Coordinates of C-alpha atoms in Angstrom, one line a residue:
Chain A
X11 CA -15.9 24.2 -77.1
X12 CA -17.3 22.3 -79.7
X13 CA -17.0 22.2 -83.7
X14 CA -19.1 22.4 -85.8
X15 CA -18.2 19.9 -89.2
X16 CA -21.7 20.7 -91.2
X17 CA -21.4 18.6 -94.7
X18 CA -21.9 21.0 -97.9
X19 CA -24.2 18.6 -99.7
X20 CA -25.6 21.7 -102.0
X21 CA -22.5 23.3 -102.5
X22 CA -20.9 19.9 -103.3
X23 CA -22.4 17.7 -105.6
X24 CA -22.8 14.0 -105.2
X25 CA -20.1 11.7 -105.8
X26 CA -20.2 10.1 -108.8
X27 CA -20.6 6.7 -110.1
X28 CA -18.1 3.7 -108.8
X29 CA -14.7 4.1 -109.9
X30 CA -12.1 1.2 -110.5
X31 CA -9.7 2.3 -107.6
X32 CA -9.5 0.3 -104.2
X33 CA -7.4 -0.5 -101.5
X34 CA -7.0 -3.6 -100.1
X35 CA -7.0 -3.7 -96.7
X36 CA -7.7 -7.5 -95.7
X37 CA -4.5 -9.2 -97.9
X38 CA -1.6 -7.5 -96.2
X39 CA -0.3 -4.0 -97.8
X40 CA 3.0 -5.0 -99.4
X41 CA 2.7 -1.6 -101.8
X42 CA 1.1 1.1 -100.0
X43 CA -0.5 3.1 -102.3
X44 CA 0.7 6.4 -103.6
X45 CA -1.1 9.6 -103.5
X46 CA -0.5 13.2 -103.9
X47 CA -1.8 15.4 -101.5
X48 CA -0.5 19.0 -102.8
X49 CA -1.6 22.1 -100.7
X50 CA -4.7 22.8 -100.9
X51 CA -5.2 26.7 -102.6
X52 CA -7.2 29.4 -101.5
X53 CA -10.2 30.4 -102.4
X54 CA -10.2 33.6 -101.0
X55 CA -7.2 35.9 -98.9
X56 CA -9.9 37.0 -95.9
X57 CA -7.4 36.1 -92.6
X58 CA -8.7 34.1 -90.1
X59 CA -7.8 33.6 -86.5
X60 CA -5.9 30.6 -87.0
X61 CA -3.9 32.1 -90.4
X62 CA -4.9 32.9 -93.9
X63 CA -6.5 30.5 -96.2
X64 CA -3.5 29.8 -98.1
X65 CA -1.5 29.4 -94.8
X66 CA -3.6 26.7 -93.4
X67 CA -3.9 25.2 -97.1
X68 CA -0.7 24.1 -96.8
X69 CA -1.3 22.9 -92.9
X70 CA -4.2 20.6 -93.9
X71 CA -2.5 19.4 -96.8
X72 CA -0.2 18.1 -94.4
X73 CA -2.3 17.0 -91.8
X74 CA -4.4 15.0 -94.6
X75 CA -0.9 13.2 -95.6
X76 CA 0.3 12.4 -92.3
X77 CA -3.2 10.8 -91.5
X78 CA -3.3 8.4 -94.2
X79 CA 0.5 7.9 -94.4
X80 CA 0.1 6.7 -90.1
X81 CA -2.6 4.0 -91.7
X82 CA -0.1 2.0 -93.4
X83 CA -1.8 1.9 -96.8
X84 CA -1.3 5.0 -98.2
X85 CA 2.4 6.5 -99.5
X86 CA 1.9 10.3 -100.2
X87 CA 4.5 11.7 -102.4
X88 CA 7.3 14.2 -101.2
X89 CA 5.9 17.6 -101.7
X90 CA 9.6 18.0 -103.2
X91 CA 8.8 15.4 -105.9
X92 CA 5.9 17.3 -108.2
X93 CA 6.6 20.6 -109.6
X94 CA 2.8 20.8 -110.1
X95 CA 0.8 24.0 -108.2
X96 CA -2.5 23.4 -107.5
X97 CA -5.3 26.0 -108.3
X98 CA -8.3 26.5 -107.4
X99 CA -9.7 25.6 -110.9
X100 CA -7.1 22.4 -110.8
X101 CA -9.1 21.3 -107.6
X102 CA -12.3 20.3 -109.8
X103 CA -10.4 19.9 -113.4
X104 CA -7.3 18.3 -112.3
X105 CA -4.1 17.8 -114.2
X106 CA -4.2 14.6 -114.5
X107 CA -1.6 13.8 -116.9
X108 CA 1.0 15.7 -114.3
X109 CA 0.1 13.7 -111.4
X110 CA 0.3 10.0 -113.4
X111 CA 4.2 11.4 -114.7
X112 CA 5.0 11.7 -110.7
X113 CA 3.5 8.0 -110.3
X114 CA 0.5 9.2 -108.0
X115 CA -2.2 6.7 -108.3
X116 CA -4.8 8.8 -106.4
X117 CA -4.9 12.7 -105.4
X118 CA -6.8 14.6 -102.8
X119 CA -7.4 18.1 -103.3
X120 CA -9.4 20.7 -102.2
X121 CA -9.9 24.6 -101.7
X122 CA -9.8 27.1 -98.4
X123 CA -11.6 30.1 -97.7
X124 CA -12.8 32.2 -95.1
X125 CA -16.1 33.1 -94.1
X126 CA -17.4 35.5 -92.9
X127 CA -18.3 34.9 -89.6
X128 CA -14.8 34.4 -89.1
X129 CA -14.8 29.8 -89.8
X130 CA -13.4 28.2 -92.8
X131 CA -15.1 26.0 -95.8
X132 CA -13.0 23.0 -96.7
X133 CA -13.9 21.6 -100.0
X134 CA -12.1 18.3 -100.2
X135 CA -12.4 16.1 -103.6
X136 CA -10.4 12.9 -103.8
X137 CA -9.8 11.8 -107.2
X138 CA -8.7 8.3 -109.1
X139 CA -5.6 9.6 -111.0
X140 CA -5.3 6.9 -113.8
X141 CA -8.7 6.5 -114.3
X142 CA -9.0 10.6 -114.5
X143 CA -12.0 10.1 -112.4
X144 CA -13.4 11.5 -109.4
X145 CA -14.0 9.1 -105.9
X146 CA -15.7 11.4 -103.4
X147 CA -16.1 15.6 -102.6
X148 CA -17.6 16.6 -99.4
X149 CA -17.6 20.2 -98.0
X150 CA -16.8 21.1 -93.8
X151 CA -17.7 23.7 -92.7
X152 CA -15.8 24.8 -89.0
X153 CA -14.4 27.7 -86.9
X154 CA -10.8 28.6 -87.6
X155 CA -9.6 26.5 -85.1
X156 CA -11.0 23.4 -85.6
X157 CA -9.2 23.3 -88.8
X158 CA -7.3 20.4 -88.1
X159 CA -10.7 18.3 -87.3
X160 CA -12.0 19.4 -91.2
X161 CA -8.3 18.2 -91.9
X162 CA -9.5 14.6 -90.5
X163 CA -12.6 14.6 -92.1
X164 CA -11.2 15.0 -95.5
X165 CA -8.7 12.3 -94.8
X166 CA -11.6 9.8 -93.8
X167 CA -13.6 10.9 -96.8
X168 CA -10.5 9.8 -99.0
X169 CA -9.2 6.8 -96.1
X170 CA -13.2 5.5 -96.4
X171 CA -13.8 6.2 -100.2
X172 CA -10.6 4.0 -101.4
X173 CA -10.8 1.0 -98.2
X174 CA -14.5 0.6 -98.6
X175 CA -14.5 0.6 -94.7
X176 CA -15.7 4.4 -92.2
X177 CA -12.4 6.5 -91.3
X178 CA -11.3 6.6 -88.0
X179 CA -8.7 9.9 -88.1
X180 CA -11.3 12.1 -86.4
X181 CA -11.1 10.5 -83.1
X182 CA -9.5 11.3 -80.0
X183 CA -7.3 9.3 -77.6
X184 CA -7.8 9.7 -73.6
X185 CA -4.5 7.7 -71.8
X186 CA -2.3 7.8 -68.8
X187 CA 0.8 10.0 -68.8
X188 CA 3.3 8.9 -66.3
X189 CA 6.6 10.4 -65.2
X190 CA 8.7 9.7 -62.0
X191 CA 10.6 6.7 -60.4
X192 CA 8.3 3.6 -60.8
X193 CA 8.0 3.8 -56.8
X194 CA 5.9 7.3 -56.9
X195 CA 5.4 7.1 -60.5
X196 CA 3.1 10.3 -61.6
X197 CA -0.2 9.9 -63.1
X198 CA -2.4 11.9 -65.1
X199 CA -5.1 11.7 -67.1
X200 CA -4.8 13.2 -70.7
X201 CA -6.4 13.3 -74.5
X202 CA -5.4 14.1 -77.4
X203 CA -6.2 14.0 -81.1
X204 CA -5.5 10.9 -82.9
X205 CA -2.4 12.0 -84.3
X206 CA -1.2 13.7 -81.0
X207 CA -2.4 16.6 -81.6
X208 CA -4.3 19.3 -79.0
X209 CA -2.8 17.4 -76.2
X210 CA -4.1 18.4 -72.7
X211 CA -3.9 17.3 -69.2
X212 CA -7.2 16.5 -67.4
X213 CA -5.9 15.6 -63.7
X214 CA -3.1 17.2 -62.0
X215 CA -1.6 14.2 -60.8
X216 CA -2.0 13.9 -56.6
X217 CA -4.5 11.0 -56.8
X218 CA -3.2 8.2 -58.7
X219 CA -5.4 7.3 -61.8
X220 CA -6.0 4.5 -64.4
X221 CA -7.5 2.6 -66.9
X222 CA -9.7 5.7 -69.0
X223 CA -12.4 5.1 -71.2
X224 CA -14.7 7.3 -73.4
X225 CA -18.7 7.2 -73.1
X226 CA -20.1 6.9 -76.6
X227 CA -20.9 10.4 -76.8
X228 CA -17.2 11.1 -76.0
X229 CA -18.0 14.0 -73.3
X230 CA -17.7 12.0 -70.1
X231 CA -14.4 9.3 -69.6
X232 CA -15.1 6.7 -67.2
X233 CA -12.0 5.8 -65.1
X234 CA -10.3 4.7 -61.4
X235 CA -8.8 7.2 -59.0
X236 CA -7.1 5.6 -56.0
X237 CA -8.4 10.0 -55.1
X238 CA -8.6 10.1 -50.7
X239 CA -6.7 6.8 -51.0
X240 CA -10.0 5.4 -51.9
X241 CA -10.0 3.4 -54.9
X242 CA -12.8 3.4 -57.1
X243 CA -14.7 4.1 -60.3
X244 CA -15.2 8.2 -61.1
X245 CA -16.7 10.4 -64.1
X246 CA -15.1 13.5 -66.1
X247 CA -17.0 15.4 -67.7
X248 CA -14.7 17.0 -70.5
X249 CA -17.0 20.0 -71.0
X250 CA -16.8 21.3 -67.7
X251 CA -13.8 19.3 -65.9
X252 CA -16.2 18.3 -63.7
X253 CA -15.4 14.7 -61.7
X254 CA -17.4 12.7 -59.3
X255 CA -17.1 9.7 -58.2
X256 CA -19.8 6.9 -59.2
X257 CA -20.6 6.2 -55.8
X258 CA -19.9 4.1 -52.5
X259 CA -19.3 0.7 -53.1
X260 CA -18.7 -2.2 -50.2
X261 CA -15.0 -2.6 -51.9
X262 CA -12.3 -1.3 -55.0
X263 CA -14.3 -0.5 -57.5
X264 CA -12.2 -0.5 -60.8
X265 CA -11.7 -1.8 -64.8
X266 CA -15.2 0.4 -65.4
X267 CA -16.4 0.7 -69.3
X268 CA -19.6 2.1 -70.8
X269 CA -21.9 0.1 -72.6
X270 CA -22.3 1.5 -76.1
X271 CA -25.8 3.3 -75.4
X272 CA -23.9 5.0 -72.6
X273 CA -26.8 4.2 -69.8
X274 CA -24.8 1.5 -67.9
X275 CA -21.0 1.3 -66.7
X276 CA -19.4 -2.6 -66.0
X277 CA -16.7 -2.9 -63.9
X278 CA -14.9 -4.7 -61.2
X279 CA -15.6 -4.8 -57.4
X280 CA -13.4 -6.7 -54.9
X281 CA -15.3 -7.5 -51.8
X282 CA -13.6 -9.7 -49.1
X283 CA -10.7 -10.6 -51.6
X284 CA -13.4 -12.2 -54.0
X285 CA -13.3 -9.5 -57.7
X286 CA -16.8 -10.0 -59.6
X287 CA -18.1 -8.2 -62.4
X288 CA -21.1 -5.6 -61.8
X289 CA -23.1 -3.1 -63.6
X290 CA -24.3 0.4 -62.7
X291 CA -27.6 1.9 -64.3
X292 CA -26.6 5.5 -64.2
X293 CA -29.8 6.9 -64.2
X294 CA -31.0 4.7 -61.6
X295 CA -28.4 3.8 -60.1
X296 CA -29.4 0.0 -59.7
X297 CA -26.1 -2.1 -59.0
X298 CA -26.5 -5.4 -60.6
X299 CA -24.2 -8.2 -59.6
X300 CA -23.2 -10.5 -62.7
X301 CA -20.8 -12.8 -61.5
X302 CA -20.4 -14.8 -58.4
X303 CA -17.3 -17.5 -58.9
X304 CA -15.0 -17.4 -56.6
X305 CA -11.7 -15.9 -57.9
X306 CA -10.9 -12.8 -60.2
X307 CA -13.6 -11.9 -62.5
X308 CA -12.5 -8.5 -64.3
X309 CA -12.0 -6.3 -67.3
X310 CA -15.6 -6.3 -68.6
X311 CA -16.0 -5.5 -72.0
X312 CA -19.3 -5.1 -74.0
X313 CA -20.4 -6.1 -77.6
X314 CA -21.2 -3.5 -80.0
X315 CA -24.4 -4.7 -80.1
X316 CA -25.0 -4.4 -75.8
X317 CA -25.9 -7.8 -76.0
X318 CA -22.9 -9.8 -74.6
X319 CA -19.9 -9.3 -72.3
X320 CA -16.2 -10.2 -72.7
X321 CA -14.5 -10.7 -69.8
X322 CA -11.5 -12.5 -67.9
X323 CA -11.1 -14.9 -65.1
X324 CA -8.8 -17.2 -63.6
X325 CA -11.9 -19.2 -62.3
X326 CA -10.6 -22.2 -64.4
X327 CA -7.3 -21.8 -62.7
X328 CA -5.7 -18.9 -65.3
X329 CA -6.8 -15.8 -66.5
X330 CA -9.0 -16.6 -69.8
X331 CA -11.5 -15.3 -71.4
X332 CA -15.2 -15.7 -71.1
X333 CA -18.6 -14.1 -72.8
X334 CA -21.6 -13.7 -70.7
X335 CA -25.0 -12.5 -72.0
X336 CA -25.4 -8.7 -70.6
X337 CA -27.6 -10.0 -67.9
X338 CA -24.5 -12.3 -66.9
X339 CA -26.0 -15.6 -68.0
X340 CA -24.6 -18.2 -70.2
X341 CA -21.2 -17.6 -68.9
X342 CA -18.6 -19.6 -71.4
X343 CA -15.4 -19.6 -71.6
X344 CA -14.1 -18.7 -75.2
X345 CA -10.2 -18.6 -75.1
X346 CA -8.3 -21.8 -75.2
X347 CA -4.6 -21.1 -76.4
X348 CA -1.5 -21.1 -74.7
X349 CA -0.8 -19.6 -71.7
X350 CA -3.3 -17.1 -70.1
X351 CA -5.0 -14.6 -71.6
X352 CA -6.6 -11.3 -70.3
X353 CA -8.1 -7.8 -71.0
X354 CA -10.2 -8.3 -73.2
X355 CA -11.8 -5.7 -75.5
X356 CA -14.6 -6.1 -77.9
X357 CA -14.0 -4.6 -81.4
X358 CA -16.6 -1.8 -82.5
X359 CA -17.3 -3.9 -85.5
X360 CA -17.9 -6.9 -83.8
X361 CA -15.7 -9.3 -85.3
X362 CA -12.9 -9.5 -83.3
X363 CA -11.9 -9.7 -79.9
X364 CA -8.6 -8.3 -78.6
X365 CA -6.6 -9.3 -75.4
X366 CA -3.5 -9.8 -73.7
X367 CA -1.7 -12.9 -74.3
X368 CA 0.5 -13.6 -71.4
X369 CA 3.2 -16.6 -72.2
X370 CA 7.2 -17.7 -72.2
X371 CA 7.6 -14.4 -70.3
X372 CA 6.2 -12.6 -72.9
X373 CA 3.3 -10.0 -73.0
X374 CA 1.4 -9.5 -76.4
X375 CA -1.8 -8.2 -78.0
X376 CA -3.6 -10.4 -80.0
X377 CA -7.7 -11.1 -81.6
X378 CA -9.7 -13.5 -81.9
X379 CA -13.2 -14.1 -82.7
X380 CA -16.2 -13.7 -79.8
X381 CA -16.4 -17.8 -80.0
X382 CA -12.6 -18.2 -79.5
X383 CA -11.6 -19.2 -83.0
X384 CA -8.5 -17.7 -85.4
X385 CA -6.5 -16.7 -82.6
X386 CA -3.9 -14.2 -83.9
X387 CA -1.3 -12.3 -82.0
X388 CA -0.3 -9.0 -83.3
X389 CA 2.4 -7.9 -81.2
X390 CA 5.4 -9.1 -78.7
X391 CA 6.8 -7.9 -76.5
X392 CA 8.4 -7.3 -72.6
X393 CA 4.9 -5.9 -72.0
X394 CA 2.5 -5.2 -73.9
X395 CA -1.0 -4.7 -73.0
X396 CA -4.4 -2.5 -72.9
X397 CA -5.8 -2.8 -76.3
X398 CA -8.0 -0.5 -77.5
X399 CA -10.1 -0.2 -81.0
X400 CA -9.8 2.4 -83.5
X401 CA -13.7 3.2 -84.2
X402 CA -13.4 1.3 -87.2
X403 CA -11.9 -1.8 -86.0
X404 CA -8.9 -1.8 -88.1
X405 CA -6.3 -0.3 -85.8
X406 CA -5.6 -1.3 -82.4
X407 CA -3.5 0.8 -80.0
X408 CA -1.7 -0.7 -77.0
X409 CA 0.7 0.5 -74.0
X410 CA 4.4 -1.2 -74.2
X411 CA 6.2 -1.3 -71.2
X412 CA 9.9 -1.9 -71.7
X413 CA 11.8 -4.4 -69.3
X414 CA 12.7 -2.1 -66.2
X415 CA 11.8 0.9 -67.9
X416 CA 9.8 3.2 -70.1
X417 CA 5.9 2.6 -71.3
X418 CA 4.8 4.3 -74.2
X419 CA 1.8 3.9 -77.1
X420 CA 1.7 1.7 -79.8
X421 CA -0.7 1.2 -82.7
X422 CA -0.8 -1.8 -85.0
X423 CA -3.0 -2.7 -87.8
X424 CA -5.3 -5.7 -87.0
X425 CA -3.6 -7.6 -90.1
X426 CA -0.2 -7.6 -87.5
X427 CA 1.7 -4.6 -89.9
X428 CA 2.6 -1.1 -89.2
X429 CA 3.6 -1.4 -85.7
X430 CA 4.3 2.1 -85.0
X431 CA 5.1 4.2 -81.9
X432 CA 2.1 7.1 -80.9
X433 CA 4.5 10.2 -79.4
X434 CA 3.3 11.2 -76.4
X435 CA 5.1 14.4 -74.3
X436 CA 5.9 12.0 -71.3
X437 CA 5.5 8.3 -70.7
X438 CA 2.0 6.9 -71.7
X439 CA -0.5 4.0 -70.9
X440 CA -3.9 3.0 -70.7
X441 CA -5.1 4.2 -74.1
X442 CA -8.6 4.2 -75.1
X443 CA -10.1 5.1 -78.6
X444 CA -13.2 7.2 -78.8
X445 CA -15.6 6.6 -81.4
X446 CA -15.5 8.8 -84.1
X447 CA -16.4 12.4 -83.8
X448 CA -19.6 13.9 -84.9
Chain B
X20 CA -3.2 26.6 -37.8
X21 CA -2.8 26.1 -34.1
X22 CA -3.8 22.1 -34.2
X23 CA -2.0 21.8 -37.3
X24 CA 1.7 23.0 -35.2
X25 CA 0.6 21.4 -32.0
X26 CA 0.3 17.9 -34.0
X27 CA 3.8 18.5 -35.7
X28 CA 5.2 19.2 -32.4
X29 CA 3.9 15.8 -31.1
X30 CA 5.0 13.7 -34.4
X31 CA 8.4 14.9 -34.7
X32 CA 10.2 13.6 -31.8
X33 CA 8.3 10.2 -33.0
X34 CA 9.8 10.7 -36.8
X35 CA 13.2 11.0 -35.1
X36 CA 13.0 8.3 -33.0
X37 CA 11.2 5.8 -35.9
X38 CA 14.4 6.8 -38.4
X39 CA 17.0 6.6 -35.7
X40 CA 15.8 2.8 -34.7
X41 CA 15.1 1.7 -38.2
X42 CA 18.6 2.6 -38.9
X43 CA 19.8 0.3 -36.0
X44 CA 17.5 -2.4 -36.2
X45 CA 18.1 -5.0 -39.2
X46 CA 15.4 -7.0 -39.8
X47 CA 15.6 -10.6 -40.4
X48 CA 17.4 -11.7 -44.4
X49 CA 15.9 -8.7 -46.1
X50 CA 18.2 -5.9 -47.0
X51 CA 17.1 -3.0 -44.3
X52 CA 14.4 -0.5 -46.1
X53 CA 14.9 3.6 -46.4
X54 CA 12.3 4.5 -43.8
X55 CA 10.4 6.6 -46.7
X56 CA 9.9 3.6 -48.4
X57 CA 8.6 1.7 -45.2
X58 CA 6.2 4.4 -44.7
X59 CA 3.5 5.1 -47.2
X60 CA 3.1 8.7 -48.2
X61 CA 1.0 10.6 -45.6
X62 CA -2.2 11.1 -47.6
X63 CA -3.1 13.5 -44.5
X64 CA -1.4 15.4 -41.7
X65 CA -2.1 12.4 -38.5
X66 CA -5.0 13.6 -37.1
X67 CA -4.7 14.2 -33.8
X68 CA -7.0 11.5 -32.8
X69 CA -5.5 8.5 -33.4
X70 CA -2.7 9.9 -31.3
X71 CA -5.2 9.4 -28.4
X72 CA -4.3 6.1 -27.4
X73 CA -0.7 6.5 -27.8
X74 CA -0.6 9.8 -25.9
X75 CA 2.7 11.0 -24.1
X76 CA 5.2 8.5 -25.1
X77 CA 8.0 7.9 -23.0
X78 CA 11.4 6.6 -24.7
X79 CA 12.8 4.1 -22.5
X80 CA 16.5 4.2 -22.9
X81 CA 18.0 3.2 -26.3
X82 CA 14.6 1.2 -27.7
X83 CA 11.6 2.2 -29.2
X84 CA 8.9 4.2 -28.8
X85 CA 6.4 2.0 -27.4
X86 CA 3.2 2.3 -29.7
X87 CA 5.5 3.8 -32.3
X88 CA 5.5 2.2 -35.7
X89 CA 9.5 1.9 -35.2
X90 CA 8.1 -0.2 -32.8
X91 CA 5.7 -2.3 -34.2
X92 CA 8.5 -3.3 -37.0
X93 CA 10.7 -4.2 -34.4
X94 CA 8.3 -6.5 -32.7
X95 CA 6.7 -7.7 -35.2
X96 CA 9.9 -8.6 -37.2
X97 CA 8.8 -6.6 -40.0
X98 CA 5.6 -4.7 -41.6
X99 CA 5.6 -6.8 -44.7
X100 CA 4.8 -10.3 -45.8
X101 CA 6.1 -11.2 -49.3
X102 CA 4.5 -13.4 -51.4
X103 CA 5.3 -15.9 -54.5
X104 CA 4.4 -15.2 -58.0
X105 CA 0.4 -14.2 -58.5
X106 CA 0.1 -16.4 -55.0
X107 CA -2.0 -14.8 -52.0
X108 CA -1.4 -18.0 -49.9
X109 CA 0.4 -17.5 -46.6
X110 CA 3.5 -19.5 -45.7
X111 CA 4.9 -20.3 -42.3
X112 CA 7.4 -17.2 -42.1
X113 CA 4.2 -15.3 -43.5
X114 CA 2.2 -16.4 -40.4
X115 CA 4.9 -15.6 -37.7
X116 CA 5.4 -12.0 -39.0
X117 CA 1.4 -11.6 -38.9
X118 CA 1.0 -13.3 -35.3
X119 CA 4.0 -11.1 -34.0
X120 CA 1.8 -8.0 -35.3
X121 CA -1.5 -9.2 -34.0
X122 CA 0.5 -9.8 -30.6
X123 CA 1.7 -6.1 -30.4
X124 CA -2.1 -4.9 -32.0
X125 CA -3.5 -6.3 -28.8
X126 CA -1.3 -4.2 -27.1
X127 CA -2.7 -1.1 -29.0
X128 CA -6.3 -1.7 -29.2
X129 CA -7.3 2.1 -30.1
X130 CA -4.8 1.8 -33.2
X131 CA -6.2 1.0 -36.6
X132 CA -4.1 -0.8 -39.5
X133 CA -4.6 -0.6 -43.3
X134 CA -3.2 -3.0 -45.4
X135 CA -1.9 -2.3 -48.3
X136 CA -1.7 -5.3 -51.4
X137 CA 0.7 -4.7 -54.2
X138 CA 1.7 -7.0 -57.0
X139 CA 5.1 -7.3 -59.5
X140 CA 4.8 -5.5 -62.5
X141 CA 4.6 -9.0 -64.2
X142 CA 0.8 -9.1 -64.7
X143 CA -1.8 -7.3 -66.2
X144 CA -2.9 -4.2 -64.6
X145 CA -6.7 -5.0 -63.5
X146 CA -5.8 -8.6 -62.8
X147 CA -3.0 -6.9 -60.6
X148 CA -5.2 -5.0 -58.6
X149 CA -7.5 -7.6 -58.0
X150 CA -4.5 -9.6 -57.1
X151 CA -3.4 -6.9 -54.4
X152 CA -6.8 -7.1 -52.9
X153 CA -6.5 -11.2 -52.2
X154 CA -3.4 -10.3 -50.7
X155 CA -4.2 -7.8 -48.1
X156 CA -7.1 -9.6 -47.6
X157 CA -5.6 -12.7 -46.8
X158 CA -3.2 -10.8 -44.5
X159 CA -6.3 -9.2 -42.9
X160 CA -8.6 -12.5 -42.6
X161 CA -5.2 -14.1 -40.7
X162 CA -4.9 -11.2 -38.3
X163 CA -8.9 -11.1 -37.6
X164 CA -8.0 -15.0 -36.3
X165 CA -5.7 -14.1 -34.0
X166 CA -8.1 -11.6 -32.6
X167 CA -7.6 -8.6 -33.8
X168 CA -11.1 -7.2 -34.3
X169 CA -12.2 -6.4 -38.2
X170 CA -13.3 -3.1 -37.2
X171 CA -9.6 -1.8 -36.8
X172 CA -9.0 -3.2 -39.9
X173 CA -8.9 -1.9 -43.4
X174 CA -7.2 -3.1 -46.8
X175 CA -6.4 -1.2 -50.0
X176 CA -4.7 -2.5 -53.1
X177 CA -2.5 -1.2 -55.3
X178 CA -1.7 -3.7 -57.6
X179 CA 1.3 -3.4 -59.5
X180 CA 1.5 0.9 -59.1
X181 CA 3.5 1.2 -55.8
X182 CA 6.3 -1.2 -56.3
X183 CA 8.7 -1.4 -53.2
X184 CA 11.9 -1.4 -55.2
X185 CA 13.0 -0.4 -59.0
X186 CA 14.4 -2.7 -61.4
X187 CA 12.9 -6.0 -63.1
X188 CA 15.2 -8.9 -61.8
X189 CA 13.4 -11.5 -59.9
X190 CA 15.0 -10.1 -56.2
X191 CA 13.1 -6.9 -57.4
X192 CA 9.9 -8.7 -58.1
X193 CA 9.8 -10.6 -55.4
X194 CA 10.3 -7.6 -52.8
X195 CA 7.0 -5.9 -54.7
X196 CA 5.0 -8.9 -54.3
X197 CA 3.8 -8.0 -50.5
X198 CA 1.7 -7.1 -48.5
X199 CA 2.6 -4.0 -45.8
X200 CA 0.8 -3.5 -42.3
X201 CA 0.6 0.2 -41.8
X202 CA -0.3 1.5 -38.7
X203 CA -2.5 4.8 -38.5
X204 CA -1.5 7.4 -36.5
X205 CA 1.7 5.3 -35.5
X206 CA 4.2 6.4 -38.1

């Protein structure tokens, strides 16, 4: 099912001139910005399959508030803390004085209306309360069932206008859902919205599955499966549910990722005890070996422009990060920190590489520039690994395994702040964040 | 349906024999493994074709059925070898066990072998898949050097996904860093 979110540029005029209010996301957030997100009023009262516009208006406001809060940059006011009732007219002419008295610095408001075709239109407005100025406005038309995505789009609009970065709330996560004893763990692919909503299992659990990752178009997932006791790389098509192995190879294939243009898979293959990095052109099925060193070369990840690949290798004696050109030439070690560095993943912004740092009996998530400089550790756990980037490169999702126990998904801001647990129905591992949805 | 029933009839006595003997046989210094741990979960019912090399087993007194999995474990000392942390080197003890496995395999040339490589949980997921492959391949290469035809030997790595025992203490981790020799058709 595809959801259309057509911007209503005609109905809602262009964004006015720049205002002063801005959230600085680079200098550690001591004080999240107080922001009011009152229930969105209904512009009409026709019912939809998902509820009345008034009901949807309350739910949409709650989703927007939760999105903004999860970033750690905003502090949505408790609805109980204000008595201001927002009418339709207030969405274009807000009662700024009332919002100033409850110390809201920004306001997100808008209207919800039911459309004759059963869909809805969400009009979304962001305001700078103290300046009394509009910051952003956009309209979204969607199916009634797509109301959450419209809410995420609205949250992304406000986040983007206030931080200067693109948003990331209208996105999804694919991960491995885990249950059962560790000696016979059942693992299933599952997808959910970035905020945990719309959770859905993709595989039934008969075959062990690992390391799912989205294609750039979000319609395909590549992963590793032990189906029929033949561990290799597979593709899952979300629309049809079709699952297919990418081919017959000499040895185990694993650790797959798409190239940024979606035409190529890069992965590892083990032949005769030697693990190297390969790439496969999905159209021509041409297989190219990119590394030839004896040793373990694995966890390849493309730079966002597709020109380079970061991977890990133990060719120097222990796991370290290396960068090479996309054709395999010019392989250079970039990690020189303490301990081992593993499982690199290139930020979609291109500015950083996230990785797993192993040392001192601990596993943590770190970031470094692609040349290895500016290394910073963001987390420190018994076993943190499996980093994946938010579409805007501001947040890292990873898995944390507790000693001898459970494993769950966590997120942390690239600043190292705002570490949060991401709730999943069962244990979770191997998260991968989708690009921003269209 | 009929074929399934027939193969069940053939396998059941073998399973019982294996259970009894595994309980009776203590393997060196390692704690005895429950049979369900030692034998991997059967992916498919044993194909009748595989039992060709070991048809008509004749139990001899109290000992294991020749050619059975229990017989293999008893004669070899163990179906598994253990590794140091992040190592795939075979020590003297490993080579002794593998040598006996090779001797046993020489007596049953129709049987095929899968060597499962495993890692403990203290490594990243993808590296551990490659490490398990290294361990299984080290065992495979040793068996091949002892004369077992490579056409009979295959490897599979489970990385850290299938520990033998729960727990995160060193004793548990040591049990999980292993390569297990699994005999197709002899459970």
